[in-house]
Amino acid sequence: MPQIPERLVNFRVYGGPDATLDYGMSDVELPKFEAMTETIKGAGIAGELESVTIGHFQSMMVKLKWRAVRPATLALLAPVAQTFDIRGSIQLQDSTAGVLVTSPLRVAVRGQVKSKGLGKLEPGKPLDAESDIEVAAISIYIDSAPLVELDKLNSIFRVNGFDYLRQVRVDLGQG
């Protein structure tokens, strides 16, 4: 059945050691995957080429914007790895049946707080307190299927089940 993705219906942010603490309302800016590159030039190449390094990415950050300062969001300042489980529902149009359906989206993130803004105090307005999380690991699931997994500290980079760093780990004697 052909499905046309339309929008994110809604989502929730969970966190804590086992990612079950409901953080509630937040805006989330997901990271950009920007490969580490090196310029290749010389004999046999017509100019320059930015060559990517397999499975290696620049610094990645998830930005969470909270409506208010709460004990749970202040606890994110602890200098330990934080875990977030962002669960959403994507709305799709089933073009054959002419009905709307939904599909689960899940983004699991592990990292440390890089910065924490307390927001702006203005009567009757949200504080818009921010937490910037440096991503050490991220996994993206659609319909409960793992589509992307990046674990920088364990040299894992999987896309659609294929681990692009597996042979690198073998080459380094890490199995």
Backbone as CSV, one residue per row, in Angstrom:
resi,resn,N_x,N_y,N_z,CA_x,CA_y,CA_z,C_x,C_y,C_z
1,MET,0.839,-1.168,0.000,0.000,0.000,0.000,0.891,1.241,0.000
2,PRO,0.797,2.091,-1.036,1.605,3.312,-1.096,1.216,4.279,0.017
3,GLN,2.223,4.765,0.734,1.966,5.696,1.824,2.789,6.961,1.603
4,ILE,2.145,8.086,1.764,2.799,9.370,1.588,2.985,9.992,2.969
5,PRO,4.248,10.171,3.409,4.471,10.777,4.720,4.015,12.235,4.725
6,GLU,3.268,12.611,5.771,2.728,13.968,5.842,3.343,14.820,6.938
7,ARG,3.371,14.270,8.174,3.839,15.118,9.278,4.062,14.293,10.538
8,LEU,4.709,14.939,11.498,4.826,14.393,12.842,3.545,14.754,13.582
9,VAL,2.813,13.764,14.054,1.571,14.022,14.788,1.911,14.587,16.160
10,ASN,2.811,13.903,16.878,3.218,14.344,18.199,4.397,13.488,18.652
11,PHE,5.011,13.888,19.771,6.115,13.104,20.321,6.263,13.398,21.799
12,ARG,7.021,12.542,22.469,7.344,12.724,23.880,8.824,12.435,24.071
13,VAL,9.379,13.067,25.104,10.794,12.874,25.432,10.885,12.151,26.765
14,TYR,11.587,11.027,26.763,11.843,10.248,27.974,13.345,10.268,28.234
15,GLY,13.724,10.142,29.501,15.138,10.156,29.845,15.395,9.399,31.124
16,GLY,16.558,9.658,31.697,16.964,8.956,32.908,17.784,7.732,32.572
17,PRO,18.279,7.047,33.587,19.166,5.895,33.369,18.565,4.818,32.466
18,ASP,17.250,4.578,32.593,16.615,3.552,31.761,15.624,4.182,30.776
19,ALA,15.734,5.502,30.561,14.913,6.258,29.604,13.416,6.066,29.819
20,THR,12.989,6.047,31.083,11.561,5.911,31.382,10.989,7.146,32.085
21,LEU,11.827,8.099,32.461,11.365,9.331,33.093,10.757,10.213,31.998
22,ASP,9.492,10.560,32.144,8.781,11.342,31.136,9.125,12.824,31.335
23,TYR,9.897,13.382,30.401,10.257,14.796,30.474,9.143,15.696,29.958
24,GLY,8.163,15.114,29.290,7.004,15.888,28.859,7.287,16.789,27.681
25,MET,6.845,18.044,27.792,6.862,18.967,26.667,8.254,19.517,26.405
26,SER,8.661,19.408,25.161,9.961,19.896,24.744,9.939,20.095,23.237
27,ASP,10.739,20.998,22.755,11.050,21.064,21.332,12.401,20.385,21.182
28,VAL,12.566,19.630,20.111,13.815,18.899,19.908,14.371,19.226,18.534
29,GLU,15.639,19.590,18.504,16.348,19.749,17.237,17.333,18.589,17.134
30,LEU,17.081,17.716,16.173,17.922,16.531,15.998,19.235,16.899,15.321
31,PRO,20.258,16.046,15.463,21.576,16.390,14.933,21.678,16.225,13.420
32,LYS,22.717,16.805,12.900,23.072,16.676,11.492,24.223,15.674,11.403
33,PHE,24.100,14.701,10.504,25.187,13.762,10.254,26.120,14.402,9.226
34,GLU,27.259,14.901,9.670,28.231,15.527,8.780,29.531,14.731,8.861
35,ALA,29.832,14.035,7.772,30.998,13.144,7.753,32.297,13.921,7.927
36,MET,33.264,13.276,8.571,34.613,13.822,8.625,35.225,13.598,7.248
37,THR,35.903,14.611,6.739,36.458,14.522,5.393,37.918,14.944,5.366
38,GLU,38.569,14.581,4.299,39.932,15.002,4.025,39.997,15.316,2.538
39,THR,40.670,16.401,2.192,40.796,16.780,0.789,41.837,15.893,0.115
40,ILE,41.415,15.282,-0.993,42.299,14.447,-1.796,42.637,15.244,-3.047
41,LYS,43.911,15.368,-3.363,44.335,16.036,-4.591,45.685,15.470,-4.998
42,GLY,45.948,15.567,-6.266,47.237,15.093,-6.742,47.108,14.429,-8.096
43,ALA,48.176,13.749,-8.498,48.232,13.099,-9.807,47.088,12.106,-9.957
44,GLY,46.452,12.143,-11.134,45.379,11.198,-11.425,44.007,11.660,-10.999
45,ILE,43.923,12.815,-10.309,42.622,13.349,-9.889,42.461,14.726,-10.524
46,ALA,41.338,14.923,-11.170,41.077,16.197,-11.848,40.573,17.229,-10.844
47,GLY,41.462,17.790,-10.085,41.098,18.790,-9.087,41.183,18.242,-7.677
48,GLU,40.222,18.636,-6.862,40.172,18.212,-5.463,38.884,17.454,-5.194
49,LEU,38.947,16.578,-4.203,37.791,15.782,-3.801,37.775,15.709,-2.287
50,GLU,36.630,16.041,-1.692,36.459,15.875,-0.250,36.051,14.429,-0.015
51,SER,36.957,13.624,0.480,36.720,12.201,0.706,36.269,11.979,2.145
52,VAL,35.157,11.226,2.317,34.636,10.967,3.662,35.395,9.816,4.318
53,THR,35.497,9.860,5.640,36.073,8.773,6.417,34.929,7.869,6.855
54,ILE,35.011,6.595,6.533,33.932,5.640,6.799,33.478,5.715,8.254
55,GLY,32.189,5.974,8.448,31.581,5.901,9.773,32.030,6.937,10.777
56,HIS,32.764,7.959,10.345,33.241,9.004,11.257,32.513,10.306,10.955
57,PHE,32.027,10.971,12.019,31.223,12.173,11.856,31.730,13.286,12.755
58,GLN,31.488,14.520,12.304,31.815,15.700,13.097,31.007,15.656,14.398
59,SER,31.317,16.577,15.294,30.556,16.712,16.528,29.077,16.852,16.187
60,MET,28.244,16.145,16.938,26.798,16.161,16.704,26.101,16.595,17.988
61,MET,25.057,17.412,17.841,24.381,17.910,19.026,22.867,17.796,18.871
62,VAL,22.225,17.386,19.959,20.764,17.423,20.055,20.425,18.589,20.971
63,LYS,19.516,19.436,20.508,19.101,20.589,21.301,17.671,20.337,21.784
64,LEU,17.494,20.398,23.106,16.171,20.254,23.708,15.789,21.591,24.320
65,LYS,14.600,22.055,24.014,14.109,23.320,24.570,12.923,22.992,25.457
66,TRP,13.047,23.353,26.730,12.031,23.060,27.737,11.188,24.287,27.999
67,ARG,9.916,24.091,28.316,9.018,25.212,28.597,9.301,25.833,29.968
68,ALA,9.863,25.040,30.882,10.136,25.542,32.228,11.350,24.810,32.796
69,VAL,11.939,25.389,33.817,13.027,24.737,34.535,12.400,23.808,35.567
70,ARG,12.778,22.547,35.538,12.225,21.539,36.441,13.389,20.763,37.061
71,PRO,13.158,20.098,38.208,14.241,19.318,38.831,14.868,18.302,37.865
72,ALA,14.053,17.628,37.070,14.585,16.610,36.156,15.482,17.224,35.090
73,THR,15.122,18.410,34.600,15.955,19.020,33.561,17.224,19.632,34.151
74,LEU,17.171,20.101,35.398,18.381,20.602,36.053,19.346,19.460,36.374
75,ALA,18.807,18.273,36.650,19.647,17.104,36.938,20.501,16.710,35.734
76,LEU,20.139,17.200,34.553,20.932,16.904,33.352,22.330,17.512,33.422
77,LEU,22.537,18.453,34.351,23.856,19.063,34.500,24.895,18.109,35.101
78,ALA,24.455,17.005,35.675,25.404,16.031,36.238,26.373,15.586,35.138
79,PRO,27.676,15.554,35.432,28.670,15.212,34.412,28.746,13.705,34.128
80,VAL,27.627,13.156,33.714,27.533,11.736,33.376,26.785,11.621,32.044
81,ALA,26.902,10.480,31.408,26.180,10.254,30.157,24.679,10.283,30.432
82,GLN,23.961,11.005,29.611,22.513,11.095,29.711,21.893,10.279,28.580
83,THR,20.750,9.678,28.854,20.051,8.871,27.860,18.686,9.483,27.594
84,PHE,18.339,9.611,26.324,17.038,10.134,25.922,16.398,9.174,24.943
85,ASP,15.104,9.019,25.070,14.324,8.201,24.150,13.203,9.104,23.650
86,ILE,13.316,9.530,22.408,12.348,10.444,21.823,11.416,9.608,20.952
87,ARG,10.146,9.577,21.330,9.182,8.717,20.633,8.105,9.574,19.983
88,GLY,7.922,9.344,18.693,6.950,10.126,17.952,6.040,9.254,17.116
89,SER,5.058,9.905,16.512,4.118,9.242,15.627,4.055,10.041,14.328
90,ILE,4.395,9.378,13.212,4.389,10.009,11.894,3.047,9.720,11.216
91,GLN,2.426,10.747,10.678,1.171,10.571,9.938,1.486,10.360,8.465
92,LEU,0.847,9.334,7.885,1.004,9.023,6.470,-0.369,8.931,5.816
93,GLN,-0.435,9.266,4.559,-1.656,9.146,3.772,-1.556,7.847,2.972
94,ASP,-2.464,6.926,3.225,-2.537,5.699,2.429,-3.284,6.067,1.159
95,SER,-2.542,6.222,0.058,-3.146,6.746,-1.167,-4.073,5.751,-1.849
96,THR,-3.961,4.475,-1.538,-4.864,3.478,-2.116,-6.201,3.457,-1.394
97,ALA,-6.144,3.377,-0.070,-7.375,3.294,0.726,-7.973,4.663,1.036
98,GLY,-7.179,5.724,0.860,-7.677,7.057,1.148,-7.863,7.327,2.627
99,VAL,-7.029,6.709,3.465,-7.129,6.908,4.912,-5.790,7.385,5.463
100,LEU,-5.848,7.975,6.639,-4.641,8.375,7.340,-4.202,7.250,8.265
101,VAL,-2.929,6.955,8.280,-2.367,5.948,9.179,-1.185,6.583,9.895
102,THR,-0.723,5.922,10.956,0.448,6.418,11.679,1.515,5.346,11.730
103,SER,2.728,5.811,11.960,3.886,4.936,12.041,4.782,5.444,13.165
104,PRO,5.293,4.540,14.024,6.132,5.006,15.129,7.532,5.417,14.665
105,LEU,8.015,6.497,15.271,9.384,6.976,15.092,10.028,6.989,16.462
106,ARG,11.238,6.481,16.548,11.966,6.493,17.823,13.399,6.914,17.556
107,VAL,13.881,7.885,18.340,15.271,8.314,18.271,15.856,8.163,19.665
108,ALA,16.818,7.269,19.807,17.491,7.046,21.087,18.841,7.749,21.041
109,VAL,19.129,8.541,22.070,20.357,9.342,22.112,21.057,9.137,23.442
110,ARG,22.388,9.022,23.394,23.202,8.985,24.610,24.322,10.005,24.449
111,GLY,24.531,10.821,25.489,25.591,11.816,25.431,25.608,12.649,26.697
112,GLN,26.507,13.618,26.717,26.628,14.490,27.875,26.148,15.885,27.542
113,VAL,25.645,16.570,28.565,25.190,17.941,28.381,26.406,18.818,28.117
114,LYS,26.334,19.505,27.004,27.408,20.416,26.608,27.143,21.819,27.142
115,SER,25.864,22.219,27.140,25.482,23.505,27.720,24.033,23.435,28.190
116,LYS,23.725,24.279,29.169,22.380,24.309,29.743,22.006,25.768,29.963
117,GLY,21.027,26.228,29.188,20.523,27.585,29.364,19.267,27.539,30.213
118,LEU,19.133,28.474,31.136,17.977,28.487,32.028,16.780,29.224,31.434
119,GLY,16.969,29.907,30.310,15.857,30.546,29.629,15.666,31.991,30.018
120,LYS,14.496,32.501,29.664,14.166,33.904,29.880,12.936,33.990,30.771
121,LEU,13.018,34.836,31.787,11.885,35.040,32.687,11.010,36.168,32.144
122,GLU,9.795,35.793,31.740,8.836,36.773,31.235,7.450,36.287,31.657
123,PRO,6.687,37.126,32.384,5.385,36.685,32.879,4.489,36.123,31.770
124,GLY,3.874,34.982,32.065,2.925,34.373,31.147,3.542,33.695,29.936
125,LYS,4.850,33.548,29.921,5.537,32.963,28.769,6.379,31.765,29.213
126,PRO,6.614,30.809,28.294,7.523,29.712,28.634,8.948,30.239,28.790
127,LEU,9.742,29.566,29.631,11.113,29.982,29.858,12.014,29.664,28.665
128,ASP,11.668,28.628,27.908,12.502,28.169,26.790,13.925,27.865,27.254
129,ALA,14.026,27.142,28.369,15.316,26.683,28.857,15.855,25.645,27.873
130,GLU,17.157,25.659,27.612,17.738,24.767,26.612,18.773,23.841,27.207
131,SER,18.836,22.640,26.647,19.884,21.676,26.971,20.506,21.224,25.654
132,ASP,21.808,21.397,25.513,22.526,20.936,24.333,23.285,19.668,24.707
133,ILE,22.976,18.585,24.009,23.558,17.277,24.307,24.555,16.906,23.218
134,GLU,25.804,16.675,23.593,26.813,16.173,22.655,26.547,14.686,22.449
135,VAL,26.283,14.295,21.215,25.870,12.926,20.898,27.073,11.993,20.846
136,ALA,27.059,10.978,21.724,28.047,9.900,21.659,27.466,8.719,20.898
137,ALA,26.149,8.540,21.007,25.476,7.439,20.305,24.061,7.868,19.948
138,ILE,23.606,7.419,18.777,22.246,7.706,18.336,21.745,6.530,17.511
139,SER,20.484,6.171,17.739,19.829,5.118,16.961,18.481,5.660,16.501
140,ILE,18.132,5.352,15.250,16.873,5.825,14.675,16.075,4.623,14.197
141,TYR,14.828,4.546,14.679,13.938,3.433,14.349,12.673,3.991,13.700
142,ILE,12.214,3.331,12.655,10.914,3.625,12.061,10.176,2.300,11.968
143,ASP,8.927,2.292,12.417,8.149,1.044,12.493,8.903,-0.025,13.286
144,SER,9.595,0.397,14.334,10.351,-0.470,15.242,11.558,-1.135,14.604
145,ALA,11.876,-0.803,13.352,13.050,-1.372,12.680,14.229,-0.416,12.842
146,PRO,15.390,-0.929,13.292,16.560,-0.059,13.428,17.113,0.287,12.042
147,LEU,17.071,1.565,11.698,17.541,1.996,10.377,18.940,2.586,10.417
148,VAL,19.252,3.330,11.493,20.575,3.936,11.643,21.024,3.758,13.082
149,GLU,22.284,3.348,13.238,22.883,3.264,14.572,24.308,3.766,14.481
150,LEU,24.609,4.793,15.257,25.966,5.325,15.347,26.368,5.325,16.808
151,ASP,27.463,4.647,17.113,28.025,4.638,18.463,29.491,5.015,18.308
152,LYS,29.792,6.296,18.539,31.139,6.814,18.303,32.181,6.166,19.214
153,LEU,31.815,5.880,20.448,32.793,5.355,21.405,33.078,3.869,21.208
154,ASN,32.215,3.159,20.507,32.419,1.735,20.254,32.612,1.419,18.775
155,SER,32.838,2.459,17.968,33.114,2.309,16.530,32.072,1.455,15.818
156,ILE,30.803,1.838,15.997,29.710,1.138,15.320,28.969,2.152,14.456
157,PHE,28.770,1.805,13.193,27.951,2.617,12.300,27.183,1.679,11.384
158,ARG,25.891,1.534,11.689,25.025,0.637,10.911,23.951,1.459,10.193
159,VAL,23.708,1.107,8.952,22.611,1.668,8.169,21.885,0.498,7.541
160,ASN,20.577,0.399,7.819,19.757,-0.711,7.317,20.383,-2.071,7.639
161,GLY,20.971,-2.189,8.830,21.514,-3.456,9.295,22.952,-3.736,8.890
162,PHE,23.516,-2.970,7.962,24.903,-3.204,7.541,25.839,-2.354,8.381
163,ASP,26.821,-2.984,9.013,27.776,-2.296,9.877,29.003,-1.898,9.060
164,TYR,29.106,-0.619,8.739,30.185,-0.114,7.901,31.529,-0.069,8.619
165,LEU,31.547,-0.185,9.939,32.811,-0.189,10.682,33.202,-1.577,11.181
166,ARG,32.440,-2.599,10.851,32.746,-3.957,11.312,34.160,-4.377,10.905
167,GLN,34.482,-4.228,9.631,35.800,-4.646,9.163,36.903,-3.788,9.775
168,VAL,36.622,-2.521,10.027,37.612,-1.660,10.681,37.910,-2.192,12.078
169,ARG,36.865,-2.587,12.821,37.081,-3.159,14.159,37.905,-4.450,14.064
170,VAL,37.614,-5.280,13.073,38.388,-6.507,12.862,39.840,-6.141,12.555
171,ASP,40.061,-5.172,11.669,41.417,-4.751,11.309,42.201,-4.279,12.529
172,LEU,41.488,-3.701,13.505,42.144,-3.171,14.704,42.249,-4.209,15.829
173,GLY,41.817,-5.429,15.545,41.894,-6.500,16.549,40.799,-6.419,17.590
174,GLN,39.707,-5.735,17.280,38.598,-5.591,18.225,37.443,-6.520,17.920
175,GLY,37.635,-7.439,16.993,36.640,-8.451,16.682,35.582,-7.969,15.831
